[in-house]
Short mmCIF file of C-alpha atoms in Angstrom, two decimals:
data_model
loop_
_atom_site.label_atom_id
_atom_site.label_comp_id
_atom_site.label_asym_id
_atom_site.label_seq_id
_atom_site.Cartn_x
_atom_site.Cartn_y
_atom_site.Cartn_z
CA MET A 241 1.20 48.66 2.24
CA ASP A 242 -1.75 46.58 1.20
CA ALA A 243 -4.39 45.93 3.80
CA ALA A 244 -4.96 42.23 4.13
CA PRO A 245 -8.36 40.88 5.14
CA GLY A 246 -8.94 41.85 8.73
CA GLY A 247 -7.34 45.21 8.21
CA LEU A 248 -3.73 44.19 8.98
CA GLY A 249 -0.93 45.94 7.23
CA GLU A 250 2.05 44.37 5.56
CA PRO A 251 4.64 44.78 8.36
CA ILE A 252 2.41 43.16 10.96
CA ARG A 253 1.52 40.37 8.61
CA PHE A 254 5.21 39.80 7.92
CA VAL A 255 6.03 39.64 11.62
CA LEU A 256 3.17 37.32 12.44
CA ASN A 257 4.07 34.98 9.62
CA TRP A 258 7.69 35.05 10.68
CA ASP A 259 6.69 34.02 14.19
CA ARG A 260 4.45 31.28 12.95
CA ARG A 261 6.76 29.67 10.51
CA TYR A 262 9.84 29.63 12.70
CA SER A 263 8.18 28.22 15.78
CA LEU A 264 6.13 25.38 14.45
CA TRP A 265 5.00 22.93 17.07
CA VAL A 266 4.79 19.61 15.31
CA PHE A 267 2.33 16.92 16.32
CA ASN A 268 3.31 13.71 14.63
CA LEU A 269 0.32 11.50 13.91
CA GLY A 270 2.40 8.40 13.43
CA LEU A 271 0.35 5.65 11.88
CA ALA A 272 2.88 3.36 10.15
CA CYS A 273 6.44 3.16 8.88
CA CYS A 274 6.71 6.86 8.06
CA ALA A 275 6.44 7.55 11.78
CA VAL A 276 9.80 5.83 12.20
CA GLU A 277 11.26 8.19 9.61
CA PHE A 278 9.91 11.06 11.66
CA VAL A 279 11.64 9.62 14.71
CA ALA A 280 14.84 9.39 12.71
CA THR A 281 14.46 13.03 11.71
CA SER A 282 13.77 14.13 15.24
CA LEU A 283 16.98 12.54 16.45
CA GLY A 284 18.99 14.94 14.33
CA ARG A 285 18.43 17.81 16.71
CA PRO A 286 20.64 20.47 15.09
CA GLU A 287 18.75 20.25 11.81
CA VAL A 288 15.37 20.48 13.46
CA VAL A 289 16.42 23.29 15.80
CA ARG A 290 17.60 25.25 12.77
CA LEU A 291 14.10 25.16 11.35
CA GLY A 292 12.50 26.00 14.67
CA ALA A 293 10.29 22.93 14.70
CA LEU A 294 10.86 22.16 18.37
CA PRO A 295 9.60 21.13 20.91
CA TYR A 296 7.36 18.38 19.66
CA ALA A 297 3.78 18.83 20.76
CA GLN A 298 2.50 16.13 23.03
CA GLU A 299 -1.12 16.72 22.10
CA PRO A 300 -2.83 18.32 19.12
CA ASP A 301 -4.12 21.09 21.40
CA GLN A 302 -0.58 22.37 21.66
CA ALA A 303 0.33 22.00 18.01
CA ASP A 304 0.33 24.15 14.88
CA LEU A 305 1.33 21.45 12.43
CA MET A 306 -0.13 17.98 12.30
CA LEU A 307 2.13 15.62 10.44
CA VAL A 308 0.17 12.65 9.13
CA SER A 309 2.76 9.94 8.61
CA GLY A 310 1.55 6.50 7.67
CA THR A 311 -1.36 4.62 6.21
CA VAL A 312 -4.80 6.06 6.94
CA THR A 313 -7.18 3.15 7.47
CA ASP A 314 -10.95 3.51 7.40
CA ARG A 315 -11.08 2.50 11.03
CA MET A 316 -8.71 5.30 12.02
CA ALA A 317 -10.43 7.99 9.96
CA PRO A 318 -12.81 9.25 12.69
CA ALA A 319 -9.92 9.52 15.12
CA ILE A 320 -7.96 11.61 12.61
CA MET A 321 -10.95 13.91 12.19
CA ARG A 322 -11.21 14.38 15.96
CA LEU A 323 -7.49 15.13 16.26
CA TYR A 324 -7.66 17.66 13.43
CA GLN A 325 -10.53 19.44 15.13
CA ARG A 326 -8.46 19.74 18.28
CA LEU A 327 -5.61 21.50 16.50
CA THR A 328 -5.48 25.11 17.53
CA GLY A 329 -5.64 27.69 14.77
CA PRO A 330 -3.80 28.67 12.66
CA ARG A 331 -3.22 25.06 11.82
CA TYR A 332 -1.40 23.30 9.07
CA VAL A 333 -1.38 19.70 7.93
CA MET A 334 1.46 17.95 6.17
CA SER A 335 0.98 14.61 4.50
CA PHE A 336 4.17 12.61 4.86
CA GLY A 337 4.70 9.60 2.66
CA ALA A 338 2.85 7.89 -0.16
CA CYS A 339 0.15 6.28 2.01
CA SER A 340 -1.16 9.53 3.41
CA ASN A 341 -0.74 11.30 0.07
CA SER A 342 -2.96 9.01 -1.94
CA GLY A 343 -3.10 5.56 -0.41
CA GLY A 344 0.31 4.73 -1.86
CA PRO A 345 1.08 1.02 -2.17
CA TYR A 346 -2.27 0.22 -0.53
CA TRP A 347 -4.29 2.14 -3.10
CA ASP A 348 -6.36 -0.95 -3.88
CA SER A 349 -7.03 -2.10 -0.32
CA TYR A 350 -10.51 -2.55 1.08
CA SER A 351 -9.69 -0.89 4.37
CA VAL A 352 -7.49 2.08 3.44
CA THR A 353 -8.56 5.68 2.95
CA LYS A 354 -6.87 6.76 -0.24
CA GLY A 355 -5.06 9.76 1.11
CA VAL A 356 -5.61 11.84 4.22
CA ASP A 357 -6.77 14.74 2.02
CA GLN A 358 -10.05 12.88 1.71
CA LEU A 359 -10.66 13.81 5.35
CA ILE A 360 -8.80 17.04 6.09
CA PRO A 361 -7.20 19.82 4.03
CA VAL A 362 -3.49 19.28 3.45
CA ASP A 363 -0.94 22.04 2.97
CA VAL A 364 2.17 20.16 1.87
CA TYR A 365 2.56 16.69 0.39
CA VAL A 366 5.93 15.01 0.85
CA PRO A 367 6.42 12.10 -1.57
CA GLY A 368 8.39 9.01 -0.69
CA CYS A 369 7.98 5.53 0.60
CA PRO A 370 9.20 6.40 3.11
CA PRO A 371 10.63 9.86 2.50
CA ARG A 372 14.12 10.50 3.80
CA PRO A 373 14.50 12.56 6.98
CA GLU A 374 15.98 15.27 4.80
CA ALA A 375 12.84 15.16 2.66
CA LEU A 376 10.78 15.86 5.78
CA LEU A 377 12.97 18.83 6.58
CA ASP A 378 12.50 20.03 3.01
CA GLY A 379 8.76 19.63 3.39
CA ILE A 380 8.82 21.73 6.55
CA ARG A 381 10.82 24.35 4.67
CA GLU A 382 8.22 24.37 1.88
CA LEU A 383 5.51 24.82 4.48
CA GLN A 384 7.41 27.71 5.99
CA GLU A 385 7.52 29.37 2.58
CA LYS A 386 3.79 28.85 2.25
CA ILE A 387 3.17 30.38 5.66
CA ALA A 388 5.29 33.36 4.67
CA ARG A 389 2.80 34.02 1.87
CA ASP A 390 -0.23 33.76 4.15
CA SER A 391 -2.46 36.75 3.80
CA GLY A 392 -3.77 37.32 7.30
CA PRO A 393 -4.23 35.98 10.80
CA ALA A 394 -7.41 34.02 10.19
CA VAL A 395 -6.28 32.24 7.08
CA GLN A 396 -8.09 28.99 7.52
CA PRO A 397 -10.36 28.43 4.55
CA ALA A 398 -14.04 28.38 5.39
CA ALA A 399 -15.50 24.92 5.65
CA PRO A 400 -16.88 24.06 2.23
CA ASP A 401 -20.59 23.87 1.73
CA VAL A 402 -21.79 20.27 1.90
CA ALA A 403 -23.70 20.59 -1.34
CA ALA A 404 -20.53 21.70 -3.09
CA LEU A 405 -18.69 18.57 -2.06
CA THR A 406 -20.59 16.24 -4.36
CA ALA A 407 -18.66 14.93 -7.32
CA PRO A 408 -19.80 12.77 -10.21
CA LEU A 409 -19.08 9.08 -10.10
CA VAL A 410 -15.75 8.07 -11.56
CA ARG A 411 -16.07 5.99 -14.69
CA PRO A 412 -13.18 4.31 -16.46
CA PRO A 413 -12.71 5.28 -20.10
CA GLY A 414 -14.66 3.26 -22.60
CA VAL A 415 -17.43 2.18 -20.22
CA PRO A 416 -20.84 3.50 -21.30
CA ALA A 417 -22.83 5.49 -18.78
CA THR A 418 -25.52 2.89 -18.23
CA GLY A 419 -23.57 -0.33 -18.54
CA TRP A 420 -21.83 -0.52 -15.19
CA PRO A 421 -21.79 -3.33 -13.80
CA VAL A 422 -25.18 -4.79 -14.49
CA PRO A 423 -25.66 -8.16 -12.85
CA MET B 74 10.50 -34.20 17.60
CA THR B 75 10.41 -34.19 13.84
CA PRO B 76 7.30 -32.87 12.15
CA GLU B 77 6.36 -36.36 11.01
CA ALA B 78 6.61 -37.66 14.54
CA VAL B 79 4.54 -34.81 15.90
CA GLY B 80 1.82 -35.34 13.33
CA GLN B 81 1.76 -39.04 13.98
CA ALA B 82 1.59 -38.48 17.74
CA LEU B 83 -1.45 -36.28 17.36
CA VAL B 84 -3.18 -38.69 15.00
CA THR B 85 -2.54 -41.57 17.36
CA ALA B 86 -3.89 -39.59 20.30
CA LEU B 87 -6.98 -38.58 18.31
CA VAL B 88 -7.74 -42.09 17.24
CA ALA B 89 -7.31 -43.30 20.82
CA ALA B 90 -9.56 -40.54 22.15
CA ALA B 91 -12.18 -41.21 19.51
CA THR B 92 -12.21 -44.91 20.24
CA ALA B 93 -12.62 -44.22 23.94
CA GLU B 94 -15.44 -41.66 23.66
CA ASP B 95 -17.22 -42.33 20.42
CA PRO B 96 -16.67 -45.60 18.61
CA THR B 97 -17.79 -44.21 15.26
CA PRO B 98 -15.75 -41.05 14.61
CA PRO B 99 -16.81 -39.00 11.59
CA GLY B 100 -13.60 -39.66 9.70
CA PRO B 101 -9.94 -40.53 10.20
CA PRO B 102 -7.44 -37.74 10.84
CA VAL B 103 -4.64 -37.53 8.31
CA ALA B 104 -1.12 -36.41 9.12
CA GLY B 105 1.25 -34.63 6.77
CA VAL B 106 4.07 -32.13 6.65
CA SER B 107 3.87 -28.62 5.27
CA GLY B 108 6.87 -26.63 4.23
CA GLY B 109 10.44 -27.82 4.13
CA GLY B 110 13.77 -27.50 5.84
CA ARG B 111 13.73 -25.53 9.04
CA PHE B 112 10.18 -24.43 8.41
CA ALA B 113 8.61 -27.85 8.10
CA ARG B 114 5.50 -28.07 10.20
CA ALA B 115 3.32 -31.08 10.99
CA THR B 116 -0.18 -30.84 9.60
CA VAL B 117 -3.16 -32.87 10.72
CA ASP B 118 -6.38 -32.75 8.73
CA VAL B 119 -9.42 -33.61 10.82
CA PRO B 120 -13.12 -33.71 9.94
CA ALA B 121 -15.10 -30.68 11.06
CA GLY B 122 -17.02 -32.65 13.70
CA ALA B 123 -13.77 -33.51 15.49
CA TRP B 124 -12.37 -29.95 15.49
CA VAL B 125 -12.65 -29.14 19.18
CA ALA B 126 -11.58 -32.63 20.18
CA ALA B 127 -8.52 -32.37 17.93
CA LEU B 128 -7.37 -29.13 19.51
CA ARG B 129 -8.05 -30.38 23.00
CA THR B 130 -5.99 -33.47 22.24
CA ALA B 131 -3.23 -31.36 20.80
CA ARG B 132 -3.13 -29.34 24.00
CA ASP B 133 -3.35 -32.22 26.43
CA ALA B 134 -1.76 -35.23 24.77
CA VAL B 135 0.83 -33.70 22.45
CA GLY B 136 1.85 -30.83 24.71
CA CYS B 137 0.96 -27.90 22.46
CA ASP B 138 0.25 -25.36 25.16
CA PHE B 139 0.61 -22.18 23.06
CA PHE B 140 -2.10 -21.07 20.66
CA ASP B 141 -0.51 -19.17 17.81
CA TRP B 142 -3.22 -18.30 15.28
CA LEU B 143 -6.41 -19.45 13.62
CA SER B 144 -7.48 -18.46 10.16
CA ALA B 145 -9.17 -19.75 7.03
CA VAL B 146 -8.40 -20.30 3.36
CA ASP B 147 -11.03 -19.84 0.70
CA GLU B 148 -10.86 -22.97 -1.43
CA LEU B 149 -13.70 -21.91 -3.75
CA ASP B 150 -15.87 -24.89 -4.55
CA GLN B 151 -14.33 -27.04 -1.85
CA GLY B 152 -15.43 -24.70 0.89
CA TYR B 153 -13.23 -23.05 3.49
CA GLN B 154 -10.23 -24.69 5.08
CA VAL B 155 -9.90 -23.48 8.68
CA VAL B 156 -6.36 -23.78 10.02
CA ALA B 157 -5.08 -23.41 13.57
CA HIS B 158 -1.41 -23.34 14.49
CA VAL B 159 -0.58 -24.54 17.98
CA TRP B 160 2.90 -24.74 19.44
CA SER B 161 4.63 -26.60 22.20
CA SER B 162 6.77 -24.22 24.19
CA ARG B 163 8.65 -27.07 25.85
CA GLY B 164 9.36 -29.22 22.84
CA ARG B 165 9.67 -26.38 20.34
CA TYR B 166 7.45 -28.02 17.76
CA GLY B 167 4.14 -27.05 16.31
CA VAL B 168 1.12 -28.53 14.57
CA LEU B 169 -1.13 -27.06 11.90
CA VAL B 170 -4.56 -28.50 12.64
CA ARG B 171 -6.78 -28.15 9.60
CA THR B 172 -10.36 -28.89 8.73
CA ARG B 173 -12.69 -28.29 5.82
CA ILE B 174 -16.16 -26.71 6.10
CA PRO B 175 -18.72 -26.26 3.34
CA ARG B 176 -19.10 -22.96 1.54
CA ALA B 177 -22.81 -22.57 2.10
CA ALA B 178 -23.53 -21.46 5.69
CA PRO B 179 -19.97 -22.03 6.94
CA ALA B 180 -19.80 -22.77 10.65
CA LEU B 181 -17.32 -24.43 12.98
CA ASP B 182 -17.41 -24.97 16.72
CA SER B 183 -15.52 -22.37 18.70
CA VAL B 184 -12.38 -23.50 20.50
CA VAL B 185 -12.39 -20.71 23.08
CA ALA B 186 -13.02 -23.27 25.80
CA VAL B 187 -9.79 -25.04 24.85
CA TYR B 188 -7.60 -22.03 24.00
CA PRO B 189 -9.01 -18.73 25.28
CA GLY B 190 -6.61 -16.90 22.99
CA ALA B 191 -8.60 -18.08 20.00
CA ALA B 192 -11.33 -15.54 20.73
CA TRP B 193 -9.87 -12.72 18.69
CA SER B 194 -8.68 -15.02 15.91
CA GLU B 195 -12.20 -16.37 15.52
CA ARG B 196 -13.64 -12.87 15.49
CA GLU B 197 -11.26 -11.94 12.70
CA THR B 198 -11.98 -15.11 10.72
CA HIS B 199 -15.68 -14.43 11.14
CA GLU B 200 -15.52 -10.92 9.73
CA MET B 201 -13.05 -11.69 6.95
CA PHE B 202 -14.60 -14.95 5.70
CA GLY B 203 -18.07 -15.05 7.16
CA VAL B 204 -17.45 -18.27 9.11
CA ASP B 205 -19.73 -18.63 12.12
CA PHE B 206 -18.34 -19.99 15.40
CA PRO B 207 -21.20 -21.19 17.61
CA GLY B 208 -20.13 -21.17 21.22
CA HIS B 209 -18.00 -18.03 20.88
CA PRO B 210 -18.68 -15.55 23.72
CA GLY B 211 -18.96 -12.51 21.48
CA LEU B 212 -18.47 -12.65 17.71
CA ALA B 213 -18.15 -8.91 17.04
CA PRO B 214 -16.00 -7.49 14.20
CA LEU B 215 -12.41 -6.98 15.24
CA LEU B 216 -10.60 -4.99 12.55
CA LEU B 217 -13.13 -3.76 10.04
CA PRO B 218 -15.17 -0.61 10.53
CA ALA B 219 -18.75 -1.10 11.67
CA GLN B 220 -20.31 -0.08 8.35
CA PHE B 221 -18.25 -2.49 6.26
CA GLU B 222 -20.26 -4.73 3.98
CA GLY B 223 -19.02 -8.06 2.78
CA HIS B 224 -16.26 -10.43 3.73
CA PRO B 225 -13.02 -9.10 2.28
CA LEU B 226 -10.78 -12.18 2.28
CA ARG B 227 -13.17 -14.30 0.27
CA LYS B 228 -11.91 -14.85 -3.23
CA ASP B 229 -15.04 -13.42 -4.80
CA PHE B 230 -14.73 -10.12 -2.94
CA VAL B 231 -14.19 -7.34 -5.43
CA LEU B 232 -11.39 -4.82 -4.89
CA ALA B 233 -13.28 -1.70 -5.86
CA SER B 234 -10.19 0.38 -6.59
CA ARG B 235 -9.05 -2.01 -9.28
CA VAL B 236 -12.47 -1.93 -10.86
CA VAL B 237 -12.75 1.84 -10.93
CA LYS B 238 -9.26 2.78 -12.04
CA ALA B 239 -8.37 2.09 -15.64
CA TRP B 240 -5.19 0.05 -15.86
CA PRO B 241 -2.49 2.19 -17.47
CA GLY B 242 -1.00 -0.90 -19.07
CA ALA B 243 -4.11 -1.62 -21.10
CA THR B 244 -2.86 0.50 -23.98
CA GLU B 245 -0.69 -1.26 -26.50
CA PRO B 246 2.66 0.20 -27.55
CA GLY B 247 1.95 2.78 -30.20
CA GLU B 248 -1.59 3.68 -29.23
CA SER B 249 -2.92 6.25 -26.83
CA ALA B 250 -5.29 5.74 -23.93
CA ALA B 251 -8.16 7.29 -25.89
CA GLU B 252 -7.98 4.52 -28.47
CA ALA B 253 -7.74 1.73 -25.95
CA GLY B 254 -11.47 1.43 -25.61
CA ARG B 255 -12.00 0.36 -29.19
CA ARG B 256 -10.88 -3.23 -28.93
CA ALA B 257 -10.92 -5.66 -26.00
CA PRO B 258 -8.22 -4.28 -23.73
CA GLN B 259 -5.58 -6.41 -22.14
CA ARG B 260 -6.34 -6.97 -18.48
CA PRO B 261 -3.87 -6.72 -15.63
CA PRO B 262 -2.81 -10.06 -14.21
CA GLY B 263 -5.15 -11.40 -11.56
CA VAL B 264 -8.03 -9.05 -12.35
CA PRO B 265 -11.13 -10.75 -13.74
CA ALA B 266 -12.99 -9.54 -16.82
CA PRO B 267 -15.65 -6.87 -16.26
CA GLY B 268 -18.43 -9.39 -16.73
CA ASP B 269 -16.94 -11.63 -14.03
CA TRP B 270 -16.87 -9.07 -11.26
CA THR B 271 -20.23 -9.78 -9.71
CA PRO B 272 -20.89 -13.26 -8.35
CA PRO B 273 -23.58 -15.10 -10.30
CA ASP B 274 -26.01 -15.06 -7.37
CA TRP B 275 -25.65 -11.34 -6.54
CA ARG B 276 -28.78 -9.27 -6.59
CA PRO B 277 -29.11 -5.51 -6.09
CA GLY B 278 -29.54 -4.77 -2.44
CA GLY B 279 -27.06 -7.35 -1.17
CA MET C 211 23.18 17.61 1.49
CA SER C 212 26.83 18.16 2.27
CA GLU C 213 27.91 14.59 1.76
CA PRO C 214 26.93 12.48 -1.23
CA LEU C 215 24.10 10.03 -0.72
CA PRO C 216 24.85 6.32 -0.95
CA ALA C 217 25.06 4.73 -4.38
CA ARG C 218 21.71 3.53 -5.76
CA SER C 219 19.77 5.78 -3.40
CA ARG C 220 16.13 5.84 -4.42
CA GLY C 221 15.03 9.43 -4.52
CA VAL C 222 13.20 9.98 -7.77
CA ILE C 223 12.89 8.28 -11.14
CA ALA C 224 14.43 9.94 -14.18
CA LEU C 225 13.40 9.28 -17.78
CA LEU C 226 15.74 9.25 -20.76
CA GLU C 227 13.16 9.72 -23.44
CA GLU C 228 15.47 8.91 -26.33
CA ASN C 229 15.78 5.33 -25.15
CA CYS C 230 12.08 4.76 -24.57
CA THR C 231 10.25 2.76 -27.22
CA SER C 232 6.91 2.84 -25.34
CA CYS C 233 6.99 -0.91 -24.94
CA MET C 234 4.64 -0.50 -21.92
CA LEU C 235 6.58 -2.94 -19.75
CA CYS C 236 7.06 -0.46 -16.91
CA ALA C 237 3.40 0.59 -16.94
CA ARG C 238 2.28 -3.02 -16.90
CA GLU C 239 4.63 -4.17 -14.17
CA CYS C 240 4.08 -1.23 -11.85
CA PRO C 241 2.20 -2.58 -8.81
CA ASP C 242 0.67 0.80 -8.04
CA TRP C 243 -0.53 1.49 -11.60
CA CYS C 244 1.14 4.87 -11.41
CA ILE C 245 2.89 5.11 -14.79
CA TYR C 246 0.79 6.54 -17.62
CA ILE C 247 2.05 6.19 -21.18
CA ASP C 248 0.55 7.45 -24.43
CA SER C 249 2.23 6.92 -27.77
CA HIS C 250 1.54 6.70 -31.45
CA LYS C 251 3.11 5.02 -34.44
CA GLU C 252 5.02 6.86 -37.11
CA GLU C 253 6.33 5.60 -40.39
CA VAL C 254 10.01 6.01 -41.10
CA VAL C 255 10.86 6.06 -44.77
CA VAL C 256 14.18 4.36 -45.42
CA PRO C 257 15.39 4.82 -48.99
CA GLY C 258 16.04 1.50 -50.59
CA ALA C 259 14.20 -0.56 -47.97
CA ARG C 260 10.62 -0.96 -46.87
CA THR C 261 9.16 1.66 -44.54
CA ARG C 262 9.55 0.94 -40.86
CA GLN C 263 7.34 1.83 -37.98
CA ARG C 264 8.52 3.72 -34.96
CA HIS C 265 6.71 4.34 -31.68
CA VAL C 266 6.73 7.97 -30.64
CA LEU C 267 6.08 8.82 -27.03
CA ASP C 268 3.29 11.35 -26.47
CA ARG C 269 2.95 11.18 -22.74
CA PHE C 270 5.01 9.57 -20.01
CA ALA C 271 3.88 10.44 -16.51
CA ILE C 272 4.68 8.98 -13.10
CA ASP C 273 2.42 9.73 -10.18
CA PHE C 274 4.80 10.04 -7.25
CA SER C 275 1.95 10.28 -4.78
CA LEU C 276 1.26 6.60 -5.50
CA CYS C 277 4.79 5.43 -6.27
CA MET C 278 6.25 3.12 -3.65
CA TYR C 279 9.83 3.30 -4.99
CA CYS C 280 10.07 -0.44 -5.54
CA GLY C 281 12.18 -0.01 -8.69
CA ILE C 282 10.39 -2.66 -10.72
CA CYS C 283 9.93 -0.24 -13.61
CA ILE C 284 13.65 0.49 -13.70
CA GLU C 285 14.62 -3.14 -13.49
CA VAL C 286 12.22 -4.28 -16.16
CA CYS C 287 12.95 -1.60 -18.74
CA PRO C 288 14.83 -3.36 -21.53
CA PHE C 289 16.14 -0.15 -23.04
CA ASP C 290 17.63 1.58 -19.97
CA ALA C 291 15.26 4.51 -20.25
CA LEU C 292 14.55 4.82 -16.51
CA TYR C 293 17.12 5.58 -13.86
CA TRP C 294 17.24 6.13 -10.13
CA SER C 295 18.26 9.57 -8.98
CA PRO C 296 19.00 10.41 -5.35
CA GLU C 297 17.11 13.74 -5.40
CA PHE C 298 14.39 13.84 -2.75
CA ALA C 299 13.32 17.47 -2.37
CA TYR C 300 10.26 17.68 -4.59
CA ALA C 301 7.41 18.10 -2.13
CA GLY C 302 4.36 19.93 -3.44
CA TYR C 303 1.54 22.09 -2.17
CA ASP C 304 -1.00 20.33 -4.33
CA ILE C 305 -1.11 16.61 -4.93
CA ARG C 306 -1.22 17.23 -8.66
CA GLU C 307 2.29 18.61 -8.45
CA LEU C 308 3.41 15.08 -7.64
CA LEU C 309 2.19 13.80 -11.01
CA GLN C 310 5.32 14.50 -13.02
CA GLU C 311 5.19 14.56 -16.80
CA ARG C 312 7.89 13.92 -19.37
CA ASP C 313 9.67 17.23 -18.99
CA ASP C 314 9.81 16.99 -15.23
CA LEU C 315 11.19 13.46 -15.42
CA ARG C 316 13.80 14.51 -17.95
CA GLN C 317 15.01 17.25 -15.63
CA TRP C 318 16.14 14.63 -13.14
CA MET C 319 18.49 13.01 -15.66
CA PRO C 320 21.51 15.24 -14.93
CA THR C 321 21.26 14.21 -11.30
CA VAL C 322 21.54 10.49 -12.02
CA PRO C 323 24.91 9.41 -10.61
CA VAL C 324 27.46 7.28 -12.39
CA PRO C 325 26.69 3.66 -11.58
CA PRO C 326 29.00 2.23 -8.95
CA ALA C 327 31.75 -0.14 -10.04
CA HIS C 328 31.08 -3.84 -9.88
CA ASP C 329 32.16 -5.65 -6.76
CA PRO C 330 35.52 -7.26 -7.67
CA SER C 331 34.75 -10.36 -5.62
CA GLY C 332 31.25 -10.79 -7.00
CA GLU C 333 29.96 -12.79 -9.93
CA PRO C 334 30.90 -11.34 -13.29
CA SER C 335 28.04 -9.59 -15.06
CA LYS C 336 26.32 -11.28 -17.97
CA GLU C 337 27.95 -8.90 -20.39
CA GLN C 338 31.41 -9.89 -19.24
CA SER C 339 30.72 -13.62 -19.25
CA ALA C 340 29.13 -13.42 -22.68
CA ALA C 341 32.06 -11.47 -24.07
CA ALA C 342 34.53 -14.00 -22.73
CA ARG C 343 32.87 -16.88 -24.56
CA ARG C 344 34.01 -17.61 -28.06
CA ALA C 345 31.67 -16.45 -30.73
CA ARG C 346 30.02 -19.32 -32.56
#
């Protein structure tokens, strides 16, 4: 019986994770077409009941899982941050569809955030444009497996230090360090 | 009414209105047809000075009571072409009223007094193209975030993602990406050469 | 899935590496710039004839976090090296798991279904109409 951080033993951790992963309250942040796929999934009640992902949370305060489905625009980014902060812990985020994974087909747009993981930490990425309803159910199953491996009650990663978030500028291959783009 | 007839009706009404109010109009309106088949639409090109009068005539004399949209087209050296689509809900016909404004300091009178629904369209055209609409009640950005710099729908606006990401198709068959930098790489269609990205009159600091 | 998915379902893209000549058409036509190809040339010695050159694929990767499943790469490939597969259950914990390399793309090949039969009342395919013409 290994003591997880916080002093919990294995059986209690197992029970807590079991509770969490089989009673996920899903808050669907529907931004674009993938939201319609979520609606299609939610209409198949037996499949969703089997996974325990019911009822659907009306507000993020009531939710464990925030499902970001659709294109994340720069204008919507502050709202997504505020909704994420209202999620009650332990909280999980699933990115549903290509647009919220990495910008998807709008990767070159002037008004799109290239992936919701630029704003909030994401636990599972479901690829597709849009993913099938069955792919969403598979994504929820993957998340449940991840929750089963969680190591304690307070498993949210600490907010990263701001200084650690800096990254060097991206440069395409072949462009010298000082030659970009000089008017 | 056929598109040709609609266009001609508007031109006739404009000429009549101009003769009544101002005997020396800035230029004659020109009628045409855009599109074909079921989608043919009458077009009327008017000089920029007659813009508000043209839309008022379209509403009053031709019966186009519904304002559909207003936007602009960046025609590079020839300036911006501002287009408004108005529709007659009774006669089920529409007119594309078009005008041309110069590229330097683009401005066009606001038509909010004629069609109040044009307010948001003009706000969007202002933020996307930089066209000023004197007379507009409040020309605030509509869709772009507050910190956005530049006018995205202008043709010289740079799509930063396409600049930063190396095109995977630049490598030739039989060479790897590491070698692609040695000779002038093939560019993706529609993306200008690296030297052409910045407009000639750009200076650091905007 | 208990019942088979419809024909031509777009789940994931499978690569048949033996057919690929690294012609770069798919990478160039992809609107999302999500196909990455590296290759090199090799000489093939043919006894009795001059040596030929062959392109050998080093890297073929598709970034499914960007892919929009338009199918342009599959349509444009002249050598039938890319195929649609109806598999959809490949979600990942990290976004880098969605960048699938050659081996991952090859693993989807057994799941590619047999192409559906031509519609009997449709136009004949180019292969059929070409075969029916007399050879000149």
